[in-house]
Amino acid sequence: MQILDGKALSQKIEEEVKKGVKEFKISTGSVPGLAVVLVGHDAASQAYVSMKKKACDRVGFYSVTHEMPEDISQEAIENTITMMNKNPNIDGILIQLPLPAQIDTTKILELVDPSKDVDGFHPYNVGRLTTGLDGFVPCTPLGVMELLKEYNIDVKGKNCVVVGASNIVGKPMASLLLNANATVEICHIFTDDLTKHTLGADILFVGVGVINLIKENMVKQDAIIIDIGINRTESGKLVGDVDYENVSQKCSYITPVPGGVGPMTIAMLLSNSLKAAKINAKEKIK
Ligand code: GUN
């Protein structure tokens, strides 16, 4: 069994982005800028945003976090986004999800300028991804594809089973795999007999947020396991959706939690933000 080391690869990507930022600064006189909107006090969201901010600092981005109270109005968030859309110092806009119940999330995500949509959540970018066109791709599934590439794992013709059908992870993961010529199956909360499906996986992708959902009797011998879950046990330990101790005895490759997919998400956010800055710099020259 071999570990897919997302921590090591994310550091390599971070170094490349850092170099890219220096070059960008020389050619344009400015640095890429990322704006983050964080609403409420969700502990996980606060932790993610803090990690993203630190990563921005490490590579030399300008970054700003708009922290808003839990009871914020739709209009107030929309006004902030409109302002960021117009701000030439902001190249990327990230709305940390989930937003509180009173907010229409779809409307918020649709308001983000697609050329600044570094999370790839705007329907314009979702459409480009499903049709196989270049655009912004959600950071977590993009990070998974980079990790597979790093280890020379080609998904072409492989049976890829994705467990979880969220807009953030499962659906874009499936689109990326399909675009790379894999045979793709998506399982979700209403899937009957999950084991029947997961046992057929050459590569299994799991991102649902349920501790120990995938046990060793659910995976084929020598399968490749990509654990996209992040959960905290009662004792505060960080774990994924896969029973790592037992499944790792049976598979050929596995991503650990922490240190697998998680750091890749942040690396891809940096990479998407630099890409946005380059696109927006070209637009300014026009
Ligand atoms: N909430 C959980 N994951 C993510 C993510 O990748 N991006 C954003 N914006 N919010 C999230």
XYZ file of C-alpha atoms and ligand atoms in Angstrom:
297
model
C 0.000 0.000 0.000
C 1.255 3.440 -0.912
C 0.170 6.732 0.618
C -0.917 9.551 -1.696
C 0.866 12.400 0.042
C -1.201 15.543 -0.465
C 0.849 17.505 2.019
C 4.075 17.049 0.044
C 2.430 17.815 -3.313
C 0.618 20.867 -1.925
C 3.958 22.272 -0.731
C 5.420 21.762 -4.198
C 2.438 23.553 -5.788
C 2.664 26.348 -3.238
C 6.301 26.927 -4.221
C 5.287 27.102 -7.898
C 2.504 29.609 -7.100
C 4.946 31.685 -5.026
C 7.285 31.828 -8.018
C 4.316 32.715 -10.244
C 3.366 35.578 -7.917
C 6.900 37.013 -8.155
C 6.787 36.882 -11.947
C 3.285 38.386 -11.949
C 4.521 41.247 -9.777
C 7.421 41.957 -12.132
C 5.198 42.003 -15.229
C 2.169 43.850 -13.802
C 3.421 45.746 -10.751
C 0.653 44.234 -8.606
C 0.013 41.022 -6.682
C -2.986 38.661 -6.987
C -5.792 39.561 -4.574
C -8.278 37.206 -2.945
C -11.406 38.271 -1.046
C -13.125 35.834 1.292
C -16.650 36.188 2.669
C -17.180 34.433 5.991
C -20.646 34.542 7.544
C -21.394 33.477 11.136
C -19.353 31.510 13.666
C -19.217 27.980 12.250
C -15.997 26.593 13.766
C -15.056 24.511 10.725
C -15.609 27.444 8.335
C -13.535 29.723 10.559
C -10.719 27.162 10.620
C -10.806 26.737 6.810
C -10.781 30.494 6.212
C -7.887 30.968 8.622
C -5.876 28.257 6.794
C -6.684 29.864 3.425
C -5.601 33.287 4.674
C -2.285 31.918 5.989
C -1.644 30.193 2.654
C -2.316 33.490 0.809
C 0.234 35.234 3.053
C 2.848 32.528 2.432
C 2.698 32.945 -1.372
C 2.508 36.753 -1.331
C -1.137 37.377 -2.266
C -3.101 40.376 -1.062
C -6.052 38.948 0.841
C -9.023 40.372 2.679
C -11.667 38.572 4.748
C -15.167 40.061 5.054
C -16.513 38.664 8.313
C -20.275 39.052 8.648
C -22.699 38.241 11.467
C -24.936 35.149 11.364
C -28.101 37.296 10.975
C -26.769 39.293 7.993
C -29.244 40.159 5.214
C -29.152 38.880 1.648
C -28.794 42.463 0.435
C -25.737 43.165 2.585
C -23.862 40.125 1.232
C -24.917 41.002 -2.320
C -23.634 44.567 -1.892
C -20.267 43.244 -0.682
C -19.987 40.931 -3.694
C -20.913 43.700 -6.137
C -18.185 45.837 -4.564
C -15.615 43.047 -4.899
C -16.658 42.358 -8.494
C -15.774 45.982 -9.306
C -12.586 46.167 -7.212
C -9.549 45.907 -9.550
C -7.332 44.762 -6.644
C -9.503 41.674 -6.144
C -8.914 38.837 -8.618
C -10.642 36.019 -6.760
C -13.805 35.914 -4.638
C -14.551 33.043 -2.302
C -17.811 32.668 -0.399
C -17.191 30.214 2.415
C -20.077 27.739 2.545
C -22.457 26.930 4.118
C -24.293 30.247 4.408
C -27.030 30.708 7.055
C -30.559 29.446 6.296
C -32.056 32.914 5.606
C -29.625 33.425 2.712
C -30.362 32.309 -0.858
C -26.980 30.676 -1.578
C -27.661 30.091 -5.280
C -28.364 33.788 -5.816
C -25.169 34.725 -3.970
C -22.991 32.342 -5.991
C -24.581 33.571 -9.234
C -23.644 37.136 -8.403
C -19.893 36.425 -8.287
C -18.166 37.565 -11.500
C -17.353 34.236 -13.265
C -13.835 35.554 -14.053
C -13.240 35.917 -10.274
C -14.982 32.671 -9.316
C -11.918 30.848 -7.931
C -14.113 28.211 -6.250
C -15.784 27.314 -9.566
C -19.271 27.422 -8.044
C -20.893 29.864 -10.523
C -23.256 28.043 -12.945
C -21.209 29.480 -15.840
C -18.101 27.640 -14.640
C -20.116 24.537 -13.696
C -21.414 24.474 -17.280
C -17.927 24.890 -18.712
C -16.684 21.999 -16.582
C -19.501 19.662 -17.620
C -18.920 20.460 -21.286
C -15.151 19.974 -20.896
C -14.222 23.613 -21.511
C -11.562 25.562 -19.622
C -12.842 27.531 -16.644
C -12.601 27.553 -12.875
C -12.924 24.107 -11.307
C -13.837 23.535 -7.626
C -10.636 23.246 -5.593
C -11.178 19.921 -3.825
C -11.900 17.710 -6.860
C -9.262 19.590 -8.867
C -6.775 18.790 -6.086
C -7.721 15.112 -6.248
C -6.998 15.043 -10.004
C -3.593 16.680 -9.413
C -2.776 14.113 -6.738
C -3.642 11.224 -9.074
C -1.526 12.806 -11.825
C 1.449 13.162 -9.460
C 1.382 9.405 -8.824
C 0.874 8.579 -12.526
C -2.570 7.130 -11.893
C -4.519 7.332 -15.154
C -8.298 7.141 -14.692
C -8.997 6.462 -18.386
C -11.219 3.388 -18.712
C -11.189 2.781 -14.941
C -14.328 2.153 -12.906
C -14.519 5.240 -10.721
C -17.165 5.298 -7.998
C -17.911 8.635 -6.345
C -19.769 8.474 -3.034
C -21.428 11.830 -2.334
C -23.201 14.054 -4.862
C -22.612 17.560 -3.482
C -22.099 20.575 -5.748
C -18.751 21.236 -4.022
C -17.216 17.767 -4.272
C -19.160 14.831 -5.739
C -20.663 16.354 -8.882
C -17.538 18.243 -10.054
C -15.414 15.171 -9.164
C -17.615 13.059 -11.425
C -17.381 15.639 -14.248
C -13.585 15.760 -14.055
C -13.362 11.962 -14.116
C -15.763 11.720 -17.043
C -13.762 14.382 -18.928
C -10.683 12.210 -18.304
C -12.478 9.218 -19.886
C -13.214 7.227 -16.728
C -16.377 5.174 -16.315
C -18.169 7.015 -13.554
C -20.813 5.997 -11.050
C -22.208 8.433 -8.470
C -23.671 7.102 -5.211
C -25.619 9.213 -2.742
C -27.907 9.141 0.244
C -30.660 7.288 -1.656
C -28.363 4.687 -3.198
C -29.546 1.190 -2.416
C -26.856 -1.294 -1.335
C -23.819 0.999 -1.342
C -21.429 -1.960 -0.969
C -22.615 -3.448 -4.274
C -21.424 -0.265 -5.979
C -18.202 0.409 -4.039
C -16.995 -3.175 -4.570
C -16.851 -2.500 -8.308
C -14.552 0.497 -7.902
C -11.015 0.491 -9.283
C -10.823 3.957 -7.757
C -13.176 4.949 -4.940
C -13.797 8.617 -4.073
C -15.661 9.311 -0.833
C -16.785 12.721 0.381
C -19.881 12.624 2.554
C -18.770 13.429 6.111
C -19.586 10.110 7.823
C -16.896 8.553 10.004
C -15.983 4.952 9.000
C -18.588 4.846 6.216
C -16.257 2.761 4.045
C -15.084 -0.477 5.645
C -12.737 -3.112 4.252
C -15.564 -5.429 3.109
C -16.741 -2.577 0.828
C -13.556 -2.261 -1.230
C -12.010 -4.455 -3.885
C -8.525 -5.891 -3.270
C -5.887 -3.364 -4.499
C -8.407 -0.589 -5.165
C -7.285 3.048 -4.977
C -8.993 4.964 -2.170
C -9.487 8.723 -2.171
C -10.892 9.907 1.150
C -12.357 13.408 0.787
C -14.155 13.401 4.148
C -13.064 15.565 7.069
C -14.641 14.701 10.414
C -13.762 15.194 14.042
C -14.188 12.289 16.460
C -15.558 12.885 19.965
C -11.992 12.979 21.252
C -11.193 15.715 18.690
C -9.127 13.589 16.292
C -9.354 14.480 12.585
C -10.526 11.511 10.478
C -12.005 10.905 7.027
C -14.947 8.811 5.805
C -12.857 5.655 5.376
C -11.920 3.129 8.083
C -8.250 3.831 7.378
C -6.705 1.224 9.656
C -8.476 -1.711 7.992
C -9.011 -0.431 4.445
C -5.328 0.523 4.107
C -4.429 -3.195 4.502
C -6.406 -4.050 1.385
C -5.901 -1.181 -1.076
C -2.992 -0.272 -3.365
C -3.066 3.504 -2.695
C -4.862 5.620 -0.111
C -5.065 9.280 0.907
C -4.556 9.848 4.641
C -6.670 12.255 6.704
C -5.157 14.670 7.549
C -2.449 15.143 4.926
C -4.247 13.819 1.841
C -6.902 15.773 -0.031
C -7.252 18.626 2.518
C -3.972 20.424 1.771
C -4.611 19.976 -1.963
C -7.823 22.032 -1.687
C -5.859 25.015 -0.417
C -3.091 24.559 -2.984
C -5.703 24.604 -5.765
C -7.297 27.743 -4.351
C -3.902 29.449 -4.654
C -3.425 28.106 -8.149
C -6.949 29.159 -9.246
C -6.400 32.634 -7.760
C -3.143 33.132 -9.663
C -4.947 31.976 -12.824
C -7.722 34.539 -12.135
C -5.150 37.300 -11.616
C -3.517 36.485 -14.959
C -6.892 36.511 -16.752
C -7.916 39.784 -15.125
C -4.527 41.393 -15.890
C -5.028 40.571 -19.572
C -8.523 42.065 -19.435
C -7.125 45.310 -17.988
C -4.616 45.635 -20.862
C -7.389 45.269 -23.494
N -17.209 24.749 2.428
C -16.739 23.481 2.452
N -15.821 23.302 1.476
C -15.721 24.477 0.829
C -14.941 24.904 -0.281
O -14.147 24.182 -0.876
N -15.129 26.195 -0.647
C -16.005 27.007 -0.026
N -16.123 28.249 -0.468
N -16.739 26.641 0.984
C -16.598 25.372 1.413
